[in-house]
Amino acid sequence: MDINYDIIVVGAGHAGCEAATAAANLGSKTLLITMDMNKIAQMSCNPAVGGIAKGQIVREIDALGGYMGIVSDQTAIQFRMLNRSKGPAMWSPRVQSDRMKFISTWREIIENTPNLYMWQDTVIEFIFRNGAVAGVKTRMGVEFFAKSVVLTSGTFLSGLIHIGKVQIGGGRISEPASYGITEQLQSIGFKTDRMKTGTPVRIDGRSVDFSLLEEQKSENDFHKFSYLPSVERRLKQRSCWITYTSESVHEALREGLKDSPLYNGQIKSIGPRYCPSIETKIVTFAQKTSHQLFLEPEGETTNEYYLNGFSSSLPLQIQLKALQRIPAFKNVHIFRPGYAIEYDFFDPTQLYPTLETKLIKNLFFAGQINGTTGYEEAAGQGLIAGINAHINCHGGNPFVLHRDESYIGVLIDDLITKGVDEPYRMFTSRAEYRILLRQDNADERLTQKGFDVGLATTERMQLFTKKKSEIEKLVDFVSHFSIKADRINPFLESLGTTPLKRGTKLIDLLLRPHIKIETLANEIAPLREVLDSIKDRKEEIIEAANITIKYGGYIERERIMADKIKRLEDIRIKDKFNYNEIQSLSTEARQKLTRINPETIAQASRIPGVSPNDISILLVLMGR
């Protein structure tokens, strides 16, 4: 067994798996170190992937050549496209996954990835030489050496679990916490703090009266995460179920607030604003008499269910008492209670856009230790860290995604520029160019980039090129094909839309909200022939063409805005100023610019506390 590698990845969660496979597929000899090889890519909370904005991240990972989308499709037991009633910029794919099959599928990928090796152990400290990381030391006393190290330790650094007044050291229930790394990094100047997250009770489905729940079935159309046609959903699809809390439930929960770690001072760290515990909901939204809950299956065949919306760290008996006041759970049996967990994270403004740390060369951070929450945010960071760790070893330009290119770019830029004061969760509202960053066009935005860096395969690039050609052919046809008014008016009148007074191009009809390409094809034989000529991924191509046509004006306007801002991304200012000496800058701007040392004028403009006037001063000093 060798002890020398190009890259070591510490932790095999969602960030670690993407980082390790990306680095290995690019050609780096990579070692993935994990506490438990049977918990690779464990879904610590809900066994679900995607959702609003998160689904876009998964599609981006897939377009670049990562694996989360593939694994999610292959292990999905329910698929839904959220926000269908809104515009395509808001559409977000989501799957409920089989927890155990998700792990086994990821492990199969890792074990069959060339250049990728595993070691089961706990890393307790880094080995540093001349201001750079050189390797790691494990609890077993083994030393491994590498040119780059990616730390993806999730919630395990000094993890502490809370169930009422009960406190248990651990990174997840029944899994030990990790100590040593935080203390070592603090001693050399890294800023660290504590965050809190939580998870709900797990319920035995045999004790649930499903007749009292509202069923939510899986959707079954062409949508999925992966752009590869060969990747399909292969498991039996299962329903999720909806119910609600009541004032009686809230009454039971209030009885336990005095023993709640969140309210008695036991937990001092900040929890997620956008995924609050049930006790936080009844306090923050005291006027609400009910909250929606989703009962979601944990696997294709298991009776274990996850109660989404009922995250809690209240005492066990309080959780149980409140559940039993929901009619469907009157006789409920639980497998384990909900719990909160506190853990160490590092201020992400200590990172470059590549996710390399500013204090130590060749050391990368990815995932929850950067202050994020969610599998998808972690996986996106892991992919970028893995690519850049490889580049650090073998040469090449840093791989950085910008805000107008991807949600991953928005995520990383927000982290390194603004920092975090609560667990960061991605939303579409965080992206100023969300019309450009749709779930349907992640391949258009990123597959060429993934191919150029060496991660996206030739097969993937060829599939994208063919799809792009088919879309262009279809859009070109409707842009030039004319239809006479008397030929199409009966059809328009049947739809309840205004008839034509004169002939027009098909594209003008498609700008009407209720008319789509596939609808027109039923009436216009030449268009139907064009659609019939599309042999593969027809529905995907038609949907993409519809969006391109209907939202073309909005897309173009946003692209112009993005291009204007991008000019500021080209003005590099890193290490060009001693900000403390520029007295014309505000005091807050001098402090923040010194601490973050932004790469470009554009990044500087996004730092909270740096005003437009401060940016104008920097532009003048740059001779602009």
Coordinates of C-alpha atoms in Angstrom, one line a residue:
M1 CA 0.0 0.0 0.0
D2 CA 1.3 3.5 -1.0
I3 CA 1.3 6.5 1.3
N4 CA 1.9 9.1 -1.4
Y5 CA -0.8 10.6 -3.5
D6 CA -1.6 13.6 -5.6
I7 CA -4.7 14.4 -3.7
I8 CA -6.2 13.3 -0.4
V9 CA -9.9 13.9 0.2
V10 CA -11.0 13.9 3.9
G11 CA -14.6 12.8 4.3
A12 CA -16.9 10.8 2.0
G13 CA -20.1 12.8 2.1
H14 CA -21.6 14.5 -0.9
A15 CA -18.7 17.0 -1.2
G16 CA -16.1 14.4 -0.7
C17 CA -17.5 11.9 -3.2
E18 CA -17.7 14.6 -6.0
A19 CA -14.2 16.0 -5.1
A20 CA -12.6 12.5 -5.1
T21 CA -14.2 11.2 -8.3
A22 CA -13.5 14.5 -10.2
A23 CA -9.8 14.6 -9.2
A24 CA -9.4 10.9 -10.0
N25 CA -11.2 11.1 -13.4
L26 CA -9.0 14.0 -14.3
G27 CA -5.9 11.8 -13.7
S28 CA -4.8 12.5 -10.2
K29 CA -3.9 9.7 -7.9
T30 CA -6.5 10.2 -5.2
L31 CA -7.1 8.8 -1.7
L32 CA -10.5 9.2 -0.1
I33 CA -10.4 8.8 3.7
T34 CA -13.7 8.1 5.5
M35 CA -14.7 6.9 9.0
D36 CA -17.1 4.3 7.6
M37 CA -17.0 2.9 4.1
N38 CA -20.6 1.7 4.5
K39 CA -21.8 5.3 5.0
I40 CA -20.4 6.9 1.8
A41 CA -22.6 9.7 0.6
Q42 CA -24.9 9.1 3.5
M43 CA -28.1 11.2 3.4
S44 CA -27.9 12.4 7.0
C45 CA -31.3 14.2 6.8
N46 CA -34.0 13.7 4.2
P47 CA -33.1 11.1 1.5
A48 CA -34.1 13.5 -1.2
V49 CA -32.1 15.4 -3.8
G50 CA -33.0 18.7 -5.6
G51 CA -35.7 21.1 -4.9
I52 CA -35.9 24.9 -5.5
A53 CA -32.5 26.1 -6.9
K54 CA -30.9 22.9 -5.5
G55 CA -32.2 20.9 -8.5
Q56 CA -30.5 23.4 -10.8
I57 CA -27.2 22.8 -8.9
V58 CA -27.6 19.0 -9.5
R59 CA -28.2 19.5 -13.2
E60 CA -25.0 21.7 -13.3
I61 CA -23.0 19.0 -11.6
D62 CA -24.2 16.5 -14.2
A63 CA -23.5 18.9 -17.1
L64 CA -19.9 19.3 -15.9
G65 CA -19.4 15.5 -15.6
G66 CA -20.1 14.9 -11.9
Y67 CA -22.2 12.1 -10.5
M68 CA -24.9 13.4 -8.2
G69 CA -27.5 13.6 -11.0
I70 CA -26.7 10.0 -12.2
V71 CA -26.9 8.5 -8.7
S72 CA -30.1 10.4 -7.9
D73 CA -31.9 9.2 -11.1
Q74 CA -30.8 5.6 -10.6
T75 CA -32.0 5.5 -6.9
A76 CA -35.1 7.7 -7.2
I77 CA -38.4 6.4 -5.8
Q78 CA -40.3 9.6 -6.6
F79 CA -39.7 12.4 -9.1
R80 CA -41.4 15.8 -9.2
M81 CA -40.7 19.1 -11.1
L82 CA -41.5 21.8 -8.6
N83 CA -42.9 25.3 -9.6
R84 CA -44.4 24.1 -12.8
S85 CA -47.1 26.9 -12.5
K86 CA -44.3 29.5 -12.7
G87 CA -41.9 30.4 -15.5
P88 CA -39.1 28.0 -16.5
A89 CA -36.5 30.0 -14.5
M90 CA -38.2 28.6 -11.4
W91 CA -38.7 25.0 -12.5
S92 CA -36.8 22.8 -10.1
P93 CA -36.4 19.0 -10.3
R94 CA -36.5 17.0 -7.0
V95 CA -36.4 13.2 -6.2
Q96 CA -37.0 11.2 -3.2
S97 CA -34.2 8.6 -3.1
D98 CA -33.7 5.1 -1.6
R99 CA -31.2 5.9 1.1
M100 CA -29.4 2.6 1.1
K101 CA -29.3 2.3 -2.7
F102 CA -27.9 5.8 -2.9
I103 CA -25.0 4.8 -0.7
S104 CA -24.4 1.5 -2.6
T105 CA -24.6 3.1 -6.0
W106 CA -22.0 5.8 -5.0
R107 CA -19.7 3.2 -3.5
E108 CA -19.9 1.1 -6.7
I109 CA -18.8 4.2 -8.7
I110 CA -16.0 5.0 -6.3
E111 CA -14.7 1.5 -6.3
N112 CA -14.6 1.4 -10.1
T113 CA -13.1 4.8 -10.7
P114 CA -9.4 4.5 -11.9
N115 CA -6.9 6.4 -9.8
L116 CA -9.2 6.4 -6.8
Y117 CA -8.4 4.6 -3.5
M118 CA -10.1 4.4 -0.1
W119 CA -8.9 4.2 3.5
Q120 CA -11.2 3.8 6.5
D121 CA -9.9 5.9 9.4
T122 CA -10.3 9.4 11.0
V123 CA -8.0 12.3 10.1
I124 CA -6.9 14.1 13.3
E125 CA -4.3 16.6 12.0
F126 CA -2.7 18.0 8.8
I127 CA 1.0 17.8 8.0
F128 CA 2.3 21.2 6.9
R129 CA 5.6 22.2 5.2
N130 CA 6.6 25.7 4.3
G131 CA 3.1 27.2 4.4
A132 CA 1.6 24.4 2.4
V133 CA -0.3 21.2 3.2
A134 CA 1.8 18.1 2.7
G135 CA -0.4 15.3 4.0
V136 CA -2.6 14.1 6.9
K137 CA -2.2 12.0 10.1
T138 CA -4.9 9.6 11.1
R139 CA -6.2 8.3 14.4
M140 CA -4.5 4.9 13.7
G141 CA -1.2 6.8 13.5
V142 CA -0.8 6.5 9.7
E143 CA 0.7 9.3 7.8
F144 CA -0.4 9.9 4.1
F145 CA 1.3 12.5 1.9
A146 CA -0.2 14.5 -1.0
K147 CA 0.3 17.6 -3.1
S148 CA -3.2 18.8 -2.3
V149 CA -5.8 18.0 0.4
V150 CA -9.6 18.6 0.3
L151 CA -11.3 18.8 3.6
T152 CA -15.0 17.8 3.5
S153 CA -15.8 16.9 7.1
G154 CA -19.5 17.9 7.1
T155 CA -21.0 18.1 10.6
F156 CA -18.3 15.9 12.2
L157 CA -15.8 18.5 13.5
S158 CA -16.6 18.6 17.3
G159 CA -20.2 17.4 16.5
L160 CA -22.6 17.5 19.4
I161 CA -26.1 16.0 19.2
H162 CA -29.0 17.4 21.3
I163 CA -32.3 15.6 22.2
G164 CA -33.8 17.7 25.0
K165 CA -31.3 17.8 27.8
V166 CA -29.5 14.8 26.5
Q167 CA -26.2 15.6 24.8
I168 CA -24.2 13.0 22.7
G169 CA -20.9 13.6 20.9
G170 CA -21.3 12.7 17.3
G171 CA -21.3 13.8 13.7
R172 CA -24.5 11.9 13.1
I173 CA -26.6 9.7 15.4
S174 CA -24.5 6.7 16.4
E175 CA -21.4 8.0 14.6
P176 CA -18.5 9.6 16.5
A177 CA -17.4 13.2 16.2
S178 CA -14.0 14.2 15.0
Y179 CA -11.5 16.2 17.0
G180 CA -8.1 17.8 16.4
I181 CA -8.5 19.5 13.0
T182 CA -10.4 22.5 14.2
E183 CA -7.9 23.1 17.1
Q184 CA -4.9 22.8 14.8
L185 CA -6.3 25.2 12.2
Q186 CA -7.3 27.7 14.9
S187 CA -3.8 27.7 16.2
I188 CA -2.4 28.9 12.8
G189 CA -5.0 31.7 12.4
F190 CA -8.2 30.2 10.8
K191 CA -11.4 31.7 12.0
T192 CA -14.0 29.2 13.1
D193 CA -17.4 29.2 14.7
R194 CA -20.3 26.9 15.5
M195 CA -23.5 26.2 13.5
K196 CA -26.6 24.1 14.2
T197 CA -28.8 22.0 12.0
G198 CA -31.3 19.3 12.8
T199 CA -33.3 16.4 11.5
P200 CA -36.9 15.0 12.2
V201 CA -38.2 11.9 13.8
R202 CA -38.2 8.7 11.7
I203 CA -41.5 6.8 11.7
D204 CA -42.6 3.2 11.2
G205 CA -45.0 3.2 8.4
R206 CA -46.9 0.2 9.8
S207 CA -48.1 2.4 12.6
V208 CA -49.5 5.1 10.3
D209 CA -53.2 5.4 9.2
F210 CA -52.6 6.4 5.6
S211 CA -56.3 6.8 4.9
L212 CA -56.1 10.1 6.9
L213 CA -53.3 11.5 4.8
E214 CA -53.3 13.2 1.4
E215 CA -51.4 11.3 -1.3
Q216 CA -48.8 12.9 -3.4
K217 CA -47.9 10.6 -6.3
S218 CA -44.7 10.6 -8.4
E219 CA -44.6 12.3 -11.8
N220 CA -43.7 10.1 -14.7
D221 CA -42.5 12.2 -17.7
F222 CA -39.2 12.7 -19.5
H223 CA -37.7 15.0 -16.9
K224 CA -34.7 13.8 -14.8
F225 CA -31.4 15.1 -13.5
S226 CA -28.8 13.5 -15.9
Y227 CA -28.5 14.7 -19.5
L228 CA -27.2 11.2 -20.4
P229 CA -30.1 9.3 -22.1
S230 CA -28.7 6.0 -20.8
V231 CA -29.4 7.1 -17.2
E232 CA -33.0 6.2 -16.2
R233 CA -35.1 5.8 -13.1
R234 CA -35.2 2.1 -12.4
L235 CA -36.8 1.7 -9.0
K236 CA -40.5 1.3 -8.1
Q237 CA -42.0 4.8 -7.6
R238 CA -43.6 5.5 -4.3
S239 CA -46.0 8.2 -3.0
C240 CA -45.3 10.9 -0.4
W241 CA -48.1 11.9 2.0
I242 CA -49.3 15.2 3.3
T243 CA -50.7 16.1 6.7
Y244 CA -50.9 19.1 9.0
T245 CA -50.2 20.0 12.6
S246 CA -53.0 21.6 14.7
E247 CA -53.3 23.9 17.7
S248 CA -53.5 20.8 19.9
V249 CA -50.1 19.6 18.5
H250 CA -48.6 23.1 19.1
E251 CA -49.9 23.0 22.7
A252 CA -48.0 19.7 23.3
L253 CA -44.9 21.2 21.8
R254 CA -45.1 24.3 23.9
E255 CA -45.0 22.2 27.0
G256 CA -41.5 21.2 26.1
L257 CA -40.0 24.6 25.3
K258 CA -38.5 24.9 28.7
D259 CA -36.5 21.8 28.0
S260 CA -35.7 22.8 24.4
P261 CA -32.0 23.2 23.7
L262 CA -32.8 26.0 21.4
Y263 CA -34.6 28.1 24.1
N264 CA -32.9 27.2 27.4
G265 CA -29.4 28.3 26.3
Q266 CA -28.0 24.8 25.8
I267 CA -27.5 25.5 22.0
K268 CA -25.7 28.8 21.4
S269 CA -25.0 28.5 17.7
I270 CA -27.2 29.7 14.8
G271 CA -29.6 27.4 13.0
P272 CA -31.0 27.5 9.5
R273 CA -33.6 30.2 8.9
Y274 CA -35.1 28.5 5.9
C275 CA -35.5 25.0 7.4
P276 CA -36.5 25.7 11.0
S277 CA -37.4 23.2 13.7
I278 CA -41.0 22.7 14.6
E279 CA -40.5 24.5 17.9
T280 CA -39.0 27.5 16.1
K281 CA -42.0 27.5 13.8
I282 CA -44.5 27.7 16.6
V283 CA -42.6 30.5 18.3
T284 CA -41.8 32.5 15.2
F285 CA -45.2 32.0 13.6
A286 CA -47.2 32.0 16.8
Q287 CA -50.3 33.2 14.9
K288 CA -50.4 30.1 12.7
T289 CA -52.6 27.3 13.8
S290 CA -51.2 24.6 11.5
H291 CA -48.0 23.7 9.6
Q292 CA -47.8 21.4 6.6
L293 CA -45.9 18.1 7.0
F294 CA -44.7 15.6 4.4
L295 CA -44.4 11.9 5.2
E296 CA -41.7 10.6 2.8
P297 CA -40.5 7.1 2.3
E298 CA -36.8 6.3 2.9
G299 CA -36.5 3.5 0.4
E300 CA -38.1 1.4 -2.3
T301 CA -39.2 -1.3 0.2
T302 CA -38.6 0.0 3.7
N303 CA -41.3 1.0 6.2
E304 CA -39.1 3.8 7.5
Y305 CA -40.5 7.2 6.8
Y306 CA -39.1 10.7 7.2
L307 CA -41.4 13.4 8.5
N308 CA -40.4 16.5 6.6
G309 CA -41.3 19.7 8.4
F310 CA -41.0 18.2 11.9
S311 CA -37.3 18.8 12.6
S312 CA -36.9 19.0 16.4
S313 CA -34.5 18.8 19.3
L314 CA -37.3 18.6 21.9
P315 CA -37.3 15.8 24.5
L316 CA -38.3 12.4 23.2
Q317 CA -41.6 12.3 25.1
I318 CA -42.6 15.7 23.9
Q319 CA -42.0 14.8 20.3
L320 CA -44.0 11.6 20.7
K321 CA -46.9 13.3 22.5
A322 CA -47.2 16.0 19.8
L323 CA -47.1 13.4 17.0
Q324 CA -49.9 11.3 18.6
R325 CA -52.2 14.4 18.4
I326 CA -52.0 14.2 14.6
P327 CA -54.9 11.8 13.7
A328 CA -52.9 9.7 11.2
F329 CA -50.2 9.2 13.9
K330 CA -52.5 8.3 16.8
N331 CA -50.8 4.9 17.3
V332 CA -47.4 6.0 15.9
H333 CA -44.2 4.0 16.5
I334 CA -40.9 5.8 15.9
F335 CA -37.5 4.4 15.0
R336 CA -35.7 7.4 16.5
P337 CA -36.5 11.0 17.6
G338 CA -35.5 14.1 15.8
Y339 CA -32.3 15.8 17.1
A340 CA -30.2 18.9 16.6
I341 CA -26.5 18.9 16.0
E342 CA -23.9 21.6 16.6
Y343 CA -20.6 21.5 14.7
D344 CA -17.6 23.6 13.7
F345 CA -17.4 25.5 10.4
F346 CA -14.8 27.9 9.0
D347 CA -15.5 31.4 7.8
P348 CA -15.6 31.0 4.0
T349 CA -14.2 34.4 3.3
Q350 CA -10.9 32.7 4.1
L351 CA -11.1 31.0 0.7
Y352 CA -10.2 31.8 -2.9
P353 CA -12.9 31.3 -5.6
T354 CA -11.1 27.9 -6.3
L355 CA -12.0 27.0 -2.6
E356 CA -8.3 26.8 -1.8
T357 CA -7.6 28.4 1.6
K358 CA -5.8 31.7 1.7
L359 CA -3.7 30.8 4.8
I360 CA -2.4 27.4 3.6
K361 CA -1.5 26.5 0.0
N362 CA -3.0 23.5 -1.6
L363 CA -5.6 23.0 1.2
F364 CA -9.2 23.2 0.0
F365 CA -12.4 23.3 2.0
A366 CA -15.8 22.1 0.6
G367 CA -19.3 21.4 2.0
Q368 CA -20.9 22.2 5.3
I369 CA -17.6 23.3 6.9
N370 CA -17.9 26.4 4.7
G371 CA -21.2 27.3 6.4
T372 CA -23.6 25.8 3.9
T373 CA -26.5 23.4 4.4
G374 CA -27.7 20.8 1.9
Y375 CA -26.3 17.8 -0.1
E376 CA -26.5 19.8 -3.4
E377 CA -24.6 22.8 -2.2
A378 CA -22.0 20.5 -0.7
A379 CA -21.6 18.4 -3.9
G380 CA -21.3 21.5 -6.1
Q381 CA -18.4 22.8 -3.9
G382 CA -16.8 19.4 -3.8
L383 CA -16.7 19.2 -7.6
I384 CA -15.1 22.6 -7.9
A385 CA -12.6 21.8 -5.1
G386 CA -11.7 18.5 -6.7
I387 CA -11.1 20.0 -10.1
N388 CA -8.9 22.8 -8.7
A389 CA -7.0 20.5 -6.4
H390 CA -6.1 18.5 -9.6
I391 CA -5.1 21.7 -11.4
N392 CA -2.9 22.7 -8.4
C393 CA -1.0 19.4 -8.8
H394 CA -0.6 19.3 -12.5
G395 CA -0.8 22.9 -13.7
G396 CA -3.5 24.8 -15.6
N397 CA -5.7 27.8 -15.1
P398 CA -8.0 27.9 -12.0
F399 CA -11.5 26.6 -12.7
V400 CA -13.9 29.2 -11.6
L401 CA -17.6 29.5 -12.5
H402 CA -19.1 33.0 -12.5
R403 CA -22.5 34.2 -11.3
D404 CA -24.0 34.4 -14.8
E405 CA -22.9 30.9 -15.6
S406 CA -24.2 28.8 -12.8
Y407 CA -25.8 28.5 -9.4
I408 CA -22.6 26.9 -8.3
G409 CA -20.9 30.2 -9.2
V410 CA -23.4 32.2 -7.2
L411 CA -23.0 29.9 -4.2
I412 CA -19.2 30.1 -4.1
D413 CA -19.1 33.8 -4.8
D414 CA -21.6 34.5 -2.0
L415 CA -19.6 32.4 0.4
I416 CA -16.2 33.9 -0.2
T417 CA -17.4 37.5 -0.7
K418 CA -20.2 37.8 1.9
G419 CA -19.4 35.1 4.4
V420 CA -22.2 33.5 6.4
D421 CA -24.0 34.2 9.7
E422 CA -26.4 31.3 9.4
P423 CA -26.4 28.0 7.4
Y424 CA -26.4 29.0 3.7
R425 CA -29.1 27.5 1.5
M426 CA -29.4 28.2 -2.2
F427 CA -32.6 29.9 -3.5
T428 CA -33.4 31.1 -7.0
S429 CA -33.7 34.6 -5.5
R430 CA -30.0 34.6 -4.7
A431 CA -29.2 34.6 -8.4
E432 CA -29.6 37.9 -10.3
Y433 CA -29.5 36.1 -13.6
R434 CA -31.9 33.2 -12.9
I435 CA -33.5 33.4 -16.4
L436 CA -30.1 32.5 -17.7
L437 CA -29.5 29.8 -15.1
R438 CA -32.5 27.5 -15.8
Q439 CA -32.6 23.8 -15.0
D440 CA -33.2 22.9 -18.7
N441 CA -30.0 24.6 -20.1
A442 CA -27.3 23.6 -17.6
D443 CA -25.7 21.6 -20.4
E444 CA -25.7 24.6 -22.7
R445 CA -23.9 26.7 -20.0
L446 CA -21.4 24.1 -18.7
T447 CA -20.8 21.0 -20.7
Q448 CA -18.2 22.7 -23.0
K449 CA -16.5 24.0 -19.8
G450 CA -16.5 20.5 -18.3
F451 CA -15.2 19.0 -21.6
D452 CA -12.4 21.6 -21.9
V453 CA -11.2 20.9 -18.3
G454 CA -11.2 17.2 -19.1
L455 CA -14.1 16.0 -16.9
A456 CA -17.1 15.8 -19.2
T457 CA -16.6 12.9 -21.6
T458 CA -16.6 12.9 -25.4
E459 CA -19.9 11.1 -25.3
R460 CA -21.5 13.8 -23.2
M461 CA -20.1 16.5 -25.5
Q462 CA -21.4 14.8 -28.6
L463 CA -24.9 14.4 -27.0
F464 CA -24.9 18.1 -26.2
T465 CA -23.7 19.1 -29.7
K466 CA -26.5 17.0 -31.3
K467 CA -29.1 18.4 -29.0
K468 CA -28.1 22.0 -29.7
S469 CA -28.2 21.3 -33.5
E470 CA -31.7 19.9 -33.2
I471 CA -32.9 22.9 -31.2
E472 CA -31.5 25.4 -33.6
K473 CA -33.0 23.5 -36.6
L474 CA -36.4 23.6 -34.9
V475 CA -36.2 27.3 -34.0
D476 CA -35.0 28.2 -37.5
F477 CA -37.9 26.4 -39.1
V478 CA -40.6 28.1 -37.1
S479 CA -38.8 31.5 -37.6
H480 CA -39.1 31.2 -41.3
F481 CA -42.2 29.1 -42.0
S482 CA -45.3 31.3 -42.8
I483 CA -48.9 30.4 -42.2
K484 CA -52.0 32.0 -43.8
A485 CA -54.7 33.4 -41.6
D486 CA -57.6 31.5 -43.0
R487 CA -55.6 28.2 -42.6
I488 CA -54.9 28.6 -38.9
N489 CA -57.8 30.8 -37.6
P490 CA -60.2 27.9 -36.9
F491 CA -57.5 26.3 -34.7
L492 CA -56.8 29.6 -32.9
E493 CA -60.5 30.1 -32.3
S494 CA -60.8 26.6 -30.8
L495 CA -58.1 27.6 -28.3
G496 CA -60.0 30.8 -27.4
T497 CA -57.1 33.0 -28.7
T498 CA -57.4 36.0 -31.1
P499 CA -57.6 35.0 -34.8
L500 CA -55.1 36.5 -37.3
K501 CA -56.0 39.2 -39.8
R502 CA -53.1 38.3 -42.0
G503 CA -50.5 35.6 -42.5
T504 CA -47.6 35.3 -40.1
K505 CA -44.5 33.4 -39.2
L506 CA -45.1 30.4 -36.8
I507 CA -42.7 32.0 -34.3
D508 CA -45.2 34.8 -33.8
L509 CA -47.9 32.4 -32.9
L510 CA -45.6 30.6 -30.5
L511 CA -45.1 33.9 -28.6
R512 CA -48.7 33.4 -27.4
P513 CA -48.8 31.9 -23.9
H514 CA -51.1 28.9 -24.7
I515 CA -49.5 27.8 -28.0
K516 CA -46.6 25.4 -28.0
I517 CA -44.6 23.8 -30.8
E518 CA -46.2 20.3 -30.2
T519 CA -49.7 21.9 -30.3
L520 CA -49.0 23.6 -33.7
A521 CA -47.5 20.4 -35.1
N522 CA -51.0 18.7 -34.9
E523 CA -52.2 21.3 -37.3
I524 CA -49.3 22.0 -39.6
A525 CA -47.9 19.0 -41.5
P526 CA -44.4 20.4 -42.3
L527 CA -43.8 21.2 -38.7
R528 CA -44.9 17.7 -37.7
E529 CA -42.4 16.3 -40.2
V530 CA -39.6 18.3 -38.5
L531 CA -40.6 16.9 -35.2
D532 CA -40.7 13.4 -36.6
S533 CA -37.1 13.8 -37.8
I534 CA -35.9 14.1 -34.2
K535 CA -35.1 10.6 -33.2
D536 CA -33.6 11.0 -29.7
R537 CA -34.6 13.1 -26.7
K538 CA -37.5 14.6 -28.6
E539 CA -39.5 16.0 -25.6
E540 CA -36.4 17.5 -24.1
I541 CA -35.5 19.3 -27.4
I542 CA -39.1 20.5 -28.0
E543 CA -39.2 21.9 -24.4
A544 CA -35.9 23.7 -24.9
A545 CA -37.1 25.2 -28.2
N546 CA -40.3 26.4 -26.7
I547 CA -38.4 28.1 -23.9
T548 CA -35.9 29.7 -26.3
I549 CA -38.7 31.2 -28.4
K550 CA -41.2 32.2 -25.6
Y551 CA -38.6 33.8 -23.3
G552 CA -36.1 34.9 -25.9
G553 CA -36.6 38.6 -25.2
Y554 CA -36.1 38.2 -21.5
I555 CA -33.1 35.9 -21.9
E556 CA -31.4 38.4 -24.3
R557 CA -32.1 41.3 -22.0
E558 CA -30.6 39.5 -19.0
R559 CA -27.6 38.4 -21.1
I560 CA -26.9 42.1 -22.0
M561 CA -27.0 43.0 -18.3
A562 CA -24.7 40.1 -17.4
D563 CA -22.2 41.1 -20.0
K564 CA -22.1 44.7 -18.7
I565 CA -21.3 43.5 -15.2
K566 CA -18.9 41.0 -16.5
R567 CA -16.6 43.8 -17.7
L568 CA -16.0 44.6 -14.0
E569 CA -15.0 40.9 -13.5
D570 CA -12.1 41.6 -16.0
I571 CA -10.7 44.4 -13.8
R572 CA -8.4 42.5 -11.4
I573 CA -7.4 44.2 -8.2
K574 CA -6.1 41.4 -6.0
D575 CA -3.0 42.5 -4.1
K576 CA -2.9 45.8 -6.0
F577 CA -3.8 48.1 -3.1
N578 CA -3.0 48.6 0.5
Y579 CA -6.6 49.5 1.3
N580 CA -5.8 50.8 4.8
E581 CA -3.8 53.6 3.1
I582 CA -6.7 54.8 0.9
Q583 CA -8.3 57.3 3.2
S584 CA -11.0 58.3 0.7
L585 CA -12.6 54.9 1.2
S586 CA -15.0 54.5 4.0
T587 CA -13.7 52.9 7.2
E588 CA -15.9 49.8 6.8
A589 CA -14.8 49.4 3.1
R590 CA -11.1 49.6 4.1
Q591 CA -11.6 46.9 6.8
K592 CA -13.7 44.6 4.6
L593 CA -11.5 45.0 1.5
T594 CA -8.4 44.3 3.5
R595 CA -9.9 41.1 5.1
I596 CA -11.4 39.6 1.9
N597 CA -8.8 41.0 -0.7
P598 CA -11.2 40.6 -3.6
E599 CA -10.1 39.2 -6.9
T600 CA -11.9 41.8 -9.1
I601 CA -13.8 45.1 -9.0
A602 CA -17.0 43.1 -9.5
Q603 CA -16.3 40.9 -6.4
A604 CA -15.5 44.0 -4.4
S605 CA -18.8 45.6 -5.4
R606 CA -20.6 42.6 -3.9
I607 CA -19.0 42.9 -0.4
P608 CA -21.5 44.1 2.1
G609 CA -20.4 47.5 3.4
V610 CA -18.6 48.5 0.2
S611 CA -20.6 51.3 -1.4
P612 CA -20.9 52.4 -5.0
N613 CA -18.8 55.4 -4.1
D614 CA -16.0 53.1 -2.8
I615 CA -16.1 51.3 -6.1
S616 CA -15.9 54.5 -8.0
I617 CA -12.7 55.5 -6.0
L618 CA -11.1 52.1 -6.9
L619 CA -12.0 52.5 -10.5
V620 CA -10.3 56.0 -10.6
L621 CA -7.2 54.6 -8.9
M622 CA -7.2 51.9 -11.6
G623 CA -7.2 54.6 -14.3
R624 CA -10.8 53.8 -15.3

